mmCIF file of C-alpha atoms in Angstrom:
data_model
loop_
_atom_site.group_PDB
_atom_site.id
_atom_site.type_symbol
_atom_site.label_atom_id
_atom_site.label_comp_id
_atom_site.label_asym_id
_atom_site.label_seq_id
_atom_site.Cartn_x
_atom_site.Cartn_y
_atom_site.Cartn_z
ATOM 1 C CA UNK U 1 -6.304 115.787 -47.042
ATOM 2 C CA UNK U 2 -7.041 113.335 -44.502
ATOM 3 C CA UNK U 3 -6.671 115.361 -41.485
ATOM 4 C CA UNK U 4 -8.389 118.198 -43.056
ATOM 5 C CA UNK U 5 -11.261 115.858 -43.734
ATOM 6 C CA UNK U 6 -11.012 115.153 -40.010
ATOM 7 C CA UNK U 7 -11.291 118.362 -39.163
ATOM 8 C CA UNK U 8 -14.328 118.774 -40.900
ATOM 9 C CA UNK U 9 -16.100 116.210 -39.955
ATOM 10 C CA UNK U 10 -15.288 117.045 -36.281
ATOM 11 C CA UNK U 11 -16.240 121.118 -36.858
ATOM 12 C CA UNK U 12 -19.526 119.746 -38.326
ATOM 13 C CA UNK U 13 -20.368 117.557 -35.039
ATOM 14 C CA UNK U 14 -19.682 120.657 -32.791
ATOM 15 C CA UNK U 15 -21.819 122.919 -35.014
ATOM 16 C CA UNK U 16 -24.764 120.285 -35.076
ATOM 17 C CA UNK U 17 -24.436 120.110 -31.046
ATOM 18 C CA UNK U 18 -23.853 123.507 -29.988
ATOM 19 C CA UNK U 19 -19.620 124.421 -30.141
ATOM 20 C CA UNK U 20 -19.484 125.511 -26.711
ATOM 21 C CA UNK U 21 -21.559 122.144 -24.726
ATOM 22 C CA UNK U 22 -19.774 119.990 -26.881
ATOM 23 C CA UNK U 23 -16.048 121.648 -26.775
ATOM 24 C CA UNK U 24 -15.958 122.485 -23.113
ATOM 25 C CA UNK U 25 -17.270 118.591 -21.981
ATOM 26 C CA UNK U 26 -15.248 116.902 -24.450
ATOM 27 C CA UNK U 27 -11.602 119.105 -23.601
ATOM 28 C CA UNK U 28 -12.245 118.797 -19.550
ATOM 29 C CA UNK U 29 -12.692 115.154 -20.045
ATOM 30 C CA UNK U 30 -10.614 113.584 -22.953
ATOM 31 C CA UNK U 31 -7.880 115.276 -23.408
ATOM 32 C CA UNK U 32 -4.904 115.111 -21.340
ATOM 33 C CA UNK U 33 -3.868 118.603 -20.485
ATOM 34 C CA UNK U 34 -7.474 119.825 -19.754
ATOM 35 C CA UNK U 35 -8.545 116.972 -17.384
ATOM 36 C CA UNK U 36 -7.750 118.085 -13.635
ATOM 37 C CA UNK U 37 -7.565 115.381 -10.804
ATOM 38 C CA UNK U 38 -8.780 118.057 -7.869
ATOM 39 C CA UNK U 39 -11.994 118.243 -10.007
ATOM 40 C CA UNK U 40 -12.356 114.615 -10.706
ATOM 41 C CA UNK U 41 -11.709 114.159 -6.848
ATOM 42 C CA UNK U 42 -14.427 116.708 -5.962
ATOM 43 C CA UNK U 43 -16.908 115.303 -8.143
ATOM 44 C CA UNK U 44 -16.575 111.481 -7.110
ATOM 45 C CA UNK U 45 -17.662 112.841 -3.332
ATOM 46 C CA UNK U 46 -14.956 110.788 -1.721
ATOM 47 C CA UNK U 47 -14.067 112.041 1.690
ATOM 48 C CA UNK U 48 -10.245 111.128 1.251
ATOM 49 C CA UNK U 49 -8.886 113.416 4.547
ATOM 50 C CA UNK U 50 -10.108 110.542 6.772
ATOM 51 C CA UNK U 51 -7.486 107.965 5.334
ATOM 52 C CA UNK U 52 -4.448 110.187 5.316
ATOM 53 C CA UNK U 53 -2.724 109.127 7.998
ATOM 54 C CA UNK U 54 -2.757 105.676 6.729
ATOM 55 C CA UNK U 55 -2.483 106.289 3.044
ATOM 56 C CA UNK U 56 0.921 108.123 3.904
ATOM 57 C CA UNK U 57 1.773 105.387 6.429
ATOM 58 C CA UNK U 58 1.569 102.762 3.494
ATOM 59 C CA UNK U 59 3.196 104.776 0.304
ATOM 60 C CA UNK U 60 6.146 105.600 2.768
ATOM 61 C CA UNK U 61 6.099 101.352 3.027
ATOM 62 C CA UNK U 62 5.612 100.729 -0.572
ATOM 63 C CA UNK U 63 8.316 102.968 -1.727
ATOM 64 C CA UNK U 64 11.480 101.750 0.581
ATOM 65 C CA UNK U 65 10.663 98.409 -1.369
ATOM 66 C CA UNK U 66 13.169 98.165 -4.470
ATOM 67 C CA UNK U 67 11.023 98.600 -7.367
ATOM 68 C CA UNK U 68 11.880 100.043 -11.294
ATOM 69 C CA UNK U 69 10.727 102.032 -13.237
ATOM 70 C CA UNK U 70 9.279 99.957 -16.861
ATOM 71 C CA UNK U 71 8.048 100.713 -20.372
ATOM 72 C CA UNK U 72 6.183 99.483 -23.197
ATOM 73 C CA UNK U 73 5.606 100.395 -26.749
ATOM 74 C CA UNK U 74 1.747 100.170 -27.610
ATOM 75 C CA UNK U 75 0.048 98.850 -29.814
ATOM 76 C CA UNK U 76 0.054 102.698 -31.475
ATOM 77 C CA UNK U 77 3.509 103.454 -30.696
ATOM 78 C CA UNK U 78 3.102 105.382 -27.629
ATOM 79 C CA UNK U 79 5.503 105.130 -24.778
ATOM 80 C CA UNK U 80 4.236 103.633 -21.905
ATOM 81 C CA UNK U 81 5.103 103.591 -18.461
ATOM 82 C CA UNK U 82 4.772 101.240 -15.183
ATOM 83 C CA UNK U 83 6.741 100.946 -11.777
ATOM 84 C CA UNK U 84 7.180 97.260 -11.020
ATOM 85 C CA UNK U 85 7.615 95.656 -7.017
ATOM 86 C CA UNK U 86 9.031 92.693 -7.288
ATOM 87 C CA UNK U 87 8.298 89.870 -4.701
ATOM 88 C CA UNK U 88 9.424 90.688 -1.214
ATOM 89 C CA UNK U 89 11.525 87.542 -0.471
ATOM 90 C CA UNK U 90 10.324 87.056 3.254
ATOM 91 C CA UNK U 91 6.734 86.912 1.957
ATOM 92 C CA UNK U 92 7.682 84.246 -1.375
ATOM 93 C CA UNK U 93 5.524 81.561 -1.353
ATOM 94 C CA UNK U 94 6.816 78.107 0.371
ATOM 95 C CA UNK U 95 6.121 75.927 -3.279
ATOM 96 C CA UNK U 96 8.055 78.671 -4.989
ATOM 97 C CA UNK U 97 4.862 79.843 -7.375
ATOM 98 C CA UNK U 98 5.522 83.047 -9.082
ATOM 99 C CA UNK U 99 2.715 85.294 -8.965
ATOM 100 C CA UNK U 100 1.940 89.228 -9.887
ATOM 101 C CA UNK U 101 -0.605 91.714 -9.422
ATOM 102 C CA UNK U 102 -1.232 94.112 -12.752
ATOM 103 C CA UNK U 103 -3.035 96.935 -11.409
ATOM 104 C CA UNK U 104 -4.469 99.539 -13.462
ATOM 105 C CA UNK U 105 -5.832 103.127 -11.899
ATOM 106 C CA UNK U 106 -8.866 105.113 -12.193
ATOM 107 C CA UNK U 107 -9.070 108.549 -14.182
ATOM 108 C CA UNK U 108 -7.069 111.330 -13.820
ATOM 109 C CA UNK U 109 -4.995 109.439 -11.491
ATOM 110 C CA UNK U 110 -1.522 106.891 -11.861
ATOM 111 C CA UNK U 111 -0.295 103.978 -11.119
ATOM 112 C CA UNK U 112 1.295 104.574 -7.831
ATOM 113 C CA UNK U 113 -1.541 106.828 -5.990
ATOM 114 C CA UNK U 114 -4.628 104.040 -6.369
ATOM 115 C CA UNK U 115 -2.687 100.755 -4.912
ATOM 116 C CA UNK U 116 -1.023 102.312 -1.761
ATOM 117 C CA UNK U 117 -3.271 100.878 0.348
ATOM 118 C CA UNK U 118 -3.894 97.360 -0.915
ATOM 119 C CA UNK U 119 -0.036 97.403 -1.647
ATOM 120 C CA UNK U 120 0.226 95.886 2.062
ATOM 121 C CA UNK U 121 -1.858 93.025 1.119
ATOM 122 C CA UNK U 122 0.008 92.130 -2.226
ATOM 123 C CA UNK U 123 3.451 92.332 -1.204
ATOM 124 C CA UNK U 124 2.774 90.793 1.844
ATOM 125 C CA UNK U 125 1.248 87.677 0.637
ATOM 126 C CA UNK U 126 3.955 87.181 -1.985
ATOM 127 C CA UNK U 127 2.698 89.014 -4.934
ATOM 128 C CA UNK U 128 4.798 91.016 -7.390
ATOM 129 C CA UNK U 129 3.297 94.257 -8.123
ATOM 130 C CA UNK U 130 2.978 95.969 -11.446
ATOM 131 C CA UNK U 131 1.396 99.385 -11.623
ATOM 132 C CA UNK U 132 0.805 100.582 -15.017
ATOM 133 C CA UNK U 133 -0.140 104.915 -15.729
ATOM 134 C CA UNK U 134 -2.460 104.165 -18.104
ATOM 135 C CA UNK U 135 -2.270 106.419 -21.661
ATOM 136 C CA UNK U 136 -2.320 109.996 -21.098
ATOM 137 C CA UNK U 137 -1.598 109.683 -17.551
ATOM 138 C CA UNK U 138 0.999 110.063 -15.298
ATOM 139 C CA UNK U 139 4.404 109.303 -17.453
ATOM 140 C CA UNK U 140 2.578 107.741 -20.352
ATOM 141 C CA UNK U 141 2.960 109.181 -23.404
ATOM 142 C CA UNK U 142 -0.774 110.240 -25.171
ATOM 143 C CA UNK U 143 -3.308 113.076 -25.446
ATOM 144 C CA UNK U 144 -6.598 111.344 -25.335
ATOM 145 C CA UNK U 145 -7.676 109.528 -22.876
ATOM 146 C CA UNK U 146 -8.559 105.601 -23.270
ATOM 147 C CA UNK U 147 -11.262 105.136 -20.621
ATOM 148 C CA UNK U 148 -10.947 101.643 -21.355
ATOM 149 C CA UNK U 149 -11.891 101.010 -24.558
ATOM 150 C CA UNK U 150 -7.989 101.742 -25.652
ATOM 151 C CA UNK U 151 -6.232 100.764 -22.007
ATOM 152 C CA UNK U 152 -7.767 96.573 -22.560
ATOM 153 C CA UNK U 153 -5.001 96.743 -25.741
ATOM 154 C CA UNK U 154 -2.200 98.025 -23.308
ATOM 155 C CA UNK U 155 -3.198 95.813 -20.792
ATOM 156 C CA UNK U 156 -2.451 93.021 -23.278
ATOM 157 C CA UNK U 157 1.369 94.663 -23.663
ATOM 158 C CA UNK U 158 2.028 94.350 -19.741
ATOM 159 C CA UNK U 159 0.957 90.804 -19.759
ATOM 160 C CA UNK U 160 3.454 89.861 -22.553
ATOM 161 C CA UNK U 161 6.117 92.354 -20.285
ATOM 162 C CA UNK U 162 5.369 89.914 -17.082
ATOM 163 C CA UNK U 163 6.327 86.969 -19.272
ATOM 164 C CA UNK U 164 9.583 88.691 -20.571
ATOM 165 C CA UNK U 165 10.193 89.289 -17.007
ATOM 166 C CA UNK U 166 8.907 86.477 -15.079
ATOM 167 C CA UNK U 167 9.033 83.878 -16.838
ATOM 168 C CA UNK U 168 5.647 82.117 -18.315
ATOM 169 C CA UNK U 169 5.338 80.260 -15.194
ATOM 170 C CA UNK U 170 3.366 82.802 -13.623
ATOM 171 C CA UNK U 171 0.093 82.991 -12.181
ATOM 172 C CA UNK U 172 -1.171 86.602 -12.926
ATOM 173 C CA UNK U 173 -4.111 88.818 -11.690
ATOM 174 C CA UNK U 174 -5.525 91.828 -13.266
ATOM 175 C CA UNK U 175 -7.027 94.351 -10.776
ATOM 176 C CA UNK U 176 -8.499 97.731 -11.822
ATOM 177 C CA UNK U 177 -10.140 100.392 -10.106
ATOM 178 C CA UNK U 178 -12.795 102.947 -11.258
ATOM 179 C CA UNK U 179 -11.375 103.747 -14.920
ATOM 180 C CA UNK U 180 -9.212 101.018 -14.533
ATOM 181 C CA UNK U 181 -11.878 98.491 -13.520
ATOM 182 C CA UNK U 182 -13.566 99.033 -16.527
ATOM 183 C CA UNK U 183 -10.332 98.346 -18.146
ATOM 184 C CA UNK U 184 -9.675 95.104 -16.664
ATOM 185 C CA UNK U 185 -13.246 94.113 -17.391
ATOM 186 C CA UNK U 186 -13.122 95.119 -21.098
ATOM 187 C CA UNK U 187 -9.814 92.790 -21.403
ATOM 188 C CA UNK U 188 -11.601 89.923 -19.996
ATOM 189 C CA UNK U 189 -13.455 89.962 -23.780
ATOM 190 C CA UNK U 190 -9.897 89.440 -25.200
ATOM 191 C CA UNK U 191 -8.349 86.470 -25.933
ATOM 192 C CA UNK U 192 -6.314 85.848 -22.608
ATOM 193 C CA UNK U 193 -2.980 83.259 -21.571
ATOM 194 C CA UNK U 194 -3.655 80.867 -19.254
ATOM 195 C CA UNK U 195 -1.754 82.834 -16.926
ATOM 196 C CA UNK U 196 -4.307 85.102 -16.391
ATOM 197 C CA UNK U 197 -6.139 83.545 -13.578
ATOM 198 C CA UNK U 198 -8.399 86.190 -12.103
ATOM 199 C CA UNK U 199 -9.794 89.417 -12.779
ATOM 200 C CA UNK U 200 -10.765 92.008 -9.603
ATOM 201 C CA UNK U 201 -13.030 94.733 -10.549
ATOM 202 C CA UNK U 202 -13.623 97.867 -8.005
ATOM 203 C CA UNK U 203 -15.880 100.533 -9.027
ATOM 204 C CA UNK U 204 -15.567 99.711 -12.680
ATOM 205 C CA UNK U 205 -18.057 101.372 -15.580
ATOM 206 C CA UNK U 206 -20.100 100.027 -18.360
ATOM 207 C CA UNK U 207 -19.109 102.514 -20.795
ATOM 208 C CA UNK U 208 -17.401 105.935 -21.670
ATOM 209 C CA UNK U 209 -20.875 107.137 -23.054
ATOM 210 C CA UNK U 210 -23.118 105.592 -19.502
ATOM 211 C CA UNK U 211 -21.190 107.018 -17.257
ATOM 212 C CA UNK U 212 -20.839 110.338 -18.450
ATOM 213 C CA UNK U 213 -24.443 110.250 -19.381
ATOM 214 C CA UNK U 214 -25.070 109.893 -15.898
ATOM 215 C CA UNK U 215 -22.193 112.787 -14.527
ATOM 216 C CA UNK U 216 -24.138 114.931 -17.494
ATOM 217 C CA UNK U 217 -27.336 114.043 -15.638
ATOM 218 C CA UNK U 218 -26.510 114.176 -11.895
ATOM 219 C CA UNK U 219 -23.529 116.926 -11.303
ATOM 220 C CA UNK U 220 -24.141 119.072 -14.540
ATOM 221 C CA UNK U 221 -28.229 119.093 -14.584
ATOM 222 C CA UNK U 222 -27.683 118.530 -18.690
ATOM 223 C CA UNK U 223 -29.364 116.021 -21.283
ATOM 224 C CA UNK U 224 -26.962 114.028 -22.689
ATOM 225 C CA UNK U 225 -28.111 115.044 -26.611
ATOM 226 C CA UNK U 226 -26.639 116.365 -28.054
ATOM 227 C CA UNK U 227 -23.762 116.452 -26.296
ATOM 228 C CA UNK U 228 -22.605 113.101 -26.141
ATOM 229 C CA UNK U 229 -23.734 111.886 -29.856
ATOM 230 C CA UNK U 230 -21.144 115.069 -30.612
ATOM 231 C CA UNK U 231 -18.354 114.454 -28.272
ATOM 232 C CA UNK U 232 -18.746 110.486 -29.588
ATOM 233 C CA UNK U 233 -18.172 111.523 -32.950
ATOM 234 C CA UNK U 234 -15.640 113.950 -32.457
ATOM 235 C CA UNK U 235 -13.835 111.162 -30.649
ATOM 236 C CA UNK U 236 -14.151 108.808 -32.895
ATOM 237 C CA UNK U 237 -11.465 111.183 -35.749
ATOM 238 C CA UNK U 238 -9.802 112.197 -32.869
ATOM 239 C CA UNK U 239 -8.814 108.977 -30.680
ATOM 240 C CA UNK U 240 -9.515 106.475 -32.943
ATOM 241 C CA UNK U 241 -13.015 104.287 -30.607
ATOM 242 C CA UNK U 242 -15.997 105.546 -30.164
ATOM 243 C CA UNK U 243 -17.438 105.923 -26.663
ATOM 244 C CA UNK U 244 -19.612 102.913 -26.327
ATOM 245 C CA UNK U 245 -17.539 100.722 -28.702
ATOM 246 C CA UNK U 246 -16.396 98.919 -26.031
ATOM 247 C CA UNK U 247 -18.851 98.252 -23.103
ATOM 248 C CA UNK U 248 -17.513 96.138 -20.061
ATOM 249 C CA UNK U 249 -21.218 94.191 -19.322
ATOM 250 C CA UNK U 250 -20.765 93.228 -23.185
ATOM 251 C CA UNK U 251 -17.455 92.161 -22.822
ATOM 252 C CA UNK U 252 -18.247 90.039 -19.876
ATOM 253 C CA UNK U 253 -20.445 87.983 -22.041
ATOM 254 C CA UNK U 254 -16.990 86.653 -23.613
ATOM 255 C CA UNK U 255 -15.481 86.417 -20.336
ATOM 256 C CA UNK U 256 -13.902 83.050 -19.636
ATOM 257 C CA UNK U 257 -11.583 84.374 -16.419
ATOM 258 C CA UNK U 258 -13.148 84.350 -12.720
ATOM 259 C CA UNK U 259 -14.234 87.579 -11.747
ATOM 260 C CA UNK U 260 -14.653 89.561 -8.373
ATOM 261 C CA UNK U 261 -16.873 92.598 -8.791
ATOM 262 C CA UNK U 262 -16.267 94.983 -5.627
ATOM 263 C CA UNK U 263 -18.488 98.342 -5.222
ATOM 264 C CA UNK U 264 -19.370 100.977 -2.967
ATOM 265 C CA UNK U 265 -23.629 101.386 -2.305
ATOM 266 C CA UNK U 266 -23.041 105.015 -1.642
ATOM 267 C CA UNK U 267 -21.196 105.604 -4.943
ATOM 268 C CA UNK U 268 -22.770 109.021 -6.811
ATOM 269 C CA UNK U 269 -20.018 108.985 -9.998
ATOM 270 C CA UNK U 270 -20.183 105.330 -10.905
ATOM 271 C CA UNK U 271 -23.593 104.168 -9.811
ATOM 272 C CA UNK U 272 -23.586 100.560 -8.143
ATOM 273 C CA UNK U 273 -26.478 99.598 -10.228
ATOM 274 C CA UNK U 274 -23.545 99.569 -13.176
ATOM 275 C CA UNK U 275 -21.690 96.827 -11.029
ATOM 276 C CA UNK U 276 -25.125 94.804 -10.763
ATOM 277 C CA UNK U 277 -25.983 94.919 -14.619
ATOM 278 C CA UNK U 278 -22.078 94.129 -15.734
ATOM 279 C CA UNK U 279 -22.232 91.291 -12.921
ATOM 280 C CA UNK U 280 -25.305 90.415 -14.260
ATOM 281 C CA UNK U 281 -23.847 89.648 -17.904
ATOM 282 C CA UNK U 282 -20.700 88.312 -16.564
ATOM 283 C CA UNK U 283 -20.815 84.319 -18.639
ATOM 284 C CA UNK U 284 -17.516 83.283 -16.513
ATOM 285 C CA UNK U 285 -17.275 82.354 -12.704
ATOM 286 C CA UNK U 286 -18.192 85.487 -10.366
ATOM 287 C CA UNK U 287 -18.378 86.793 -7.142
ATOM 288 C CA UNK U 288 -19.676 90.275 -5.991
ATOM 289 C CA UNK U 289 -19.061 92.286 -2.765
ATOM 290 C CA UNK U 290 -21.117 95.766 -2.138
ATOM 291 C CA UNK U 291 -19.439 97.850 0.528
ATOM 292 C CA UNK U 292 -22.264 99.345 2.447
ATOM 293 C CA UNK U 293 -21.661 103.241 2.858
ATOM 294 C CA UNK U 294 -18.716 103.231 0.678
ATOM 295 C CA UNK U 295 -18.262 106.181 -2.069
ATOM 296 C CA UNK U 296 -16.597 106.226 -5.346
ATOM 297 C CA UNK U 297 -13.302 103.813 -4.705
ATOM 298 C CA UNK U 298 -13.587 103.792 -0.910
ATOM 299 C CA UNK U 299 -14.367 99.981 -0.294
ATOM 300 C CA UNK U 300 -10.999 99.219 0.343
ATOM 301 C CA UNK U 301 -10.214 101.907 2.993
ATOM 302 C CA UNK U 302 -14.195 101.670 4.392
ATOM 303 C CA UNK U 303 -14.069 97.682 5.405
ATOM 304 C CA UNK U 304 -10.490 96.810 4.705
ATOM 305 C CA UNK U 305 -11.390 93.467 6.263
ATOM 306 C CA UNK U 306 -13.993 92.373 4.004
ATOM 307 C CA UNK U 307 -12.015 93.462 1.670
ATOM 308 C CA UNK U 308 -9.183 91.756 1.880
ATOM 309 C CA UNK U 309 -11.402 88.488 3.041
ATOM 310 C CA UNK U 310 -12.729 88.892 -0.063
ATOM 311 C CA UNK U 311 -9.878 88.685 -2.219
ATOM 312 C CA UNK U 312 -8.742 85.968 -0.478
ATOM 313 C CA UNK U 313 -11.123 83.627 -0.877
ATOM 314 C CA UNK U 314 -11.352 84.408 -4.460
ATOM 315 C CA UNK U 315 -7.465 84.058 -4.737
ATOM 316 C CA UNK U 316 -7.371 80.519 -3.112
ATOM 317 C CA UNK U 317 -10.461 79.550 -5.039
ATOM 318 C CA UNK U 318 -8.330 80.018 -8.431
ATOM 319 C CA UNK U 319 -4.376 80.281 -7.539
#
């Protein structure tokens, strides 16, 4: 009776919005076998052909290191998946500190595609790495996609795996990009360990519901009603959060962590005035760098060397 109700309620939505809007934007975006990563990649404007030679350069790097493959159960019985880097020893830190870099990936993308570059600049300053495919990507179990809203509850599960592996004396660091830095900016709400001692947002979102307000607006010339009150609804039976239930410059109101905001000005898919209004709400200790000319989740490839100052000089400011 209860999924039948469902149902309903779900049928009703696309009838009040118009079946074909609503269907055809919410299956290309939520749900796991529709989404497409060429598309996503065309949309975000991104020319990636420039890094190549680099980008292959550094996976070829990151993958001689030993590394595992990892899982978790979440918090809704899905299997999840990670590959973890442990420490290189010739880059361990003299005073022996243990510390490990969670990084979580943008949509329609996994855990080992988004941290190939800034892999170098983990592993070589004595990080472990952790690299997470978030729900309904890559070999994570699911169907809908968590934007988010649903990925700040796994995040919680690979902190407690870093303590089963590494002991609780670990210094940790949560860095997300695009989809994933509104992940690791919606987790800063949560209660966090101690061991959590930074959070690095690149190209993160507000919401589900702003930014696809805005793709509605800017690559598909459409108002967002009715299409968005529908899709909200729809997956509210069908994933279980609604689409601004969980909004990162909210969040950051509770935040308690340090935070780095990183974005590109030249970013068309998540518009840098997101980064200034979360950063703008953020209540803990924050720093923000804007990559001049850099599109969606370029910053890091654009001015590597601000980049990587950057992160730097937040790390030593908190580790």
């Amino acid at each position: 009776m209860g999924k039948l109700l469902n149902a309903a309620a779900c049928a009703g939505a696309l009838v009040v919005a118009g079946v074909g809007e609503t269907a055809y934007f919410y299956n290309r975006t939520m749900v796991r076998n529709n989404v497409d990563r060429e598309r996503t990649m065309k949309m975000a404007g991104t020319d990636w052909s420039q890094y190549w030679t680099l980008i292959q350069k550094r996976k070829a790097y990151l993958l001689s290191q030993p590394h595992e493959d990892v899982y978790q159960t979440s918090f809704d019985d899905l299997k999840l998946h990670a590959s973890y880097f442990p420490a290189l020893p010739e880059y361990k830190p003299a005073d022996g500190k243990k510390k490990v870099a969670i990084c979580f990936h943008g949509y329609t993308s996994m855990g080992l595609s988004d941290y190939v570059g800034l892999s170098d600049y983990y592993l070589k300053r004595g990080f472990a790495m952790l690299l997470p495919d978030a729900r309904a990507h890559g070999d994570s179990e699911g169907r809908y996609i968590g934007f988010g809203c649903l990925d700040r509850k796994d995040a919680l599960g690979w902190i407690k795996w870093v303590f089963q592996k590494c002991g609780k004396d670990v210094e940790i660091i949560l860095h997300g990009t695009s989809m994933g830095g509104a992940t690791v900016l919606m987790t800063s709400g949560l209660e966090l360990p101690p061991q959590v001692k930074g959070i690095v947002s690149d190209c993160g979102f507000t919401s589900p519901k702003e930014v696809f307000t805005h793709v509605l607006k800017s690559m598909y010339h459409l108002p967002a009603f009715p299409i968005i009150p529908a899709a909200n609804v729809v997956n509210k039976r069908l994933a279980g959060y609604g689409m601004d239930e969980c909004n990162a410059k909210r969040e950051v109101r509770k935040a308690k962590v340090p935070i780095l905001f990183i974005h590109g000005s030249k970013d068309t898919f998540v518009p840098c005035q997101m980064c200034h209004e979360i950063y703008a709400n953020c209540a803990s200790p924050k720093k923000k760098l804007i990559i001049d000319g850099a599109a969606h989740a370029e910053s890091y490839y654009k001015a590597t060397e601000k980049y990587e100052k950057a992160l730097t000089e937040f790390f030593d400011g908190i580790l």
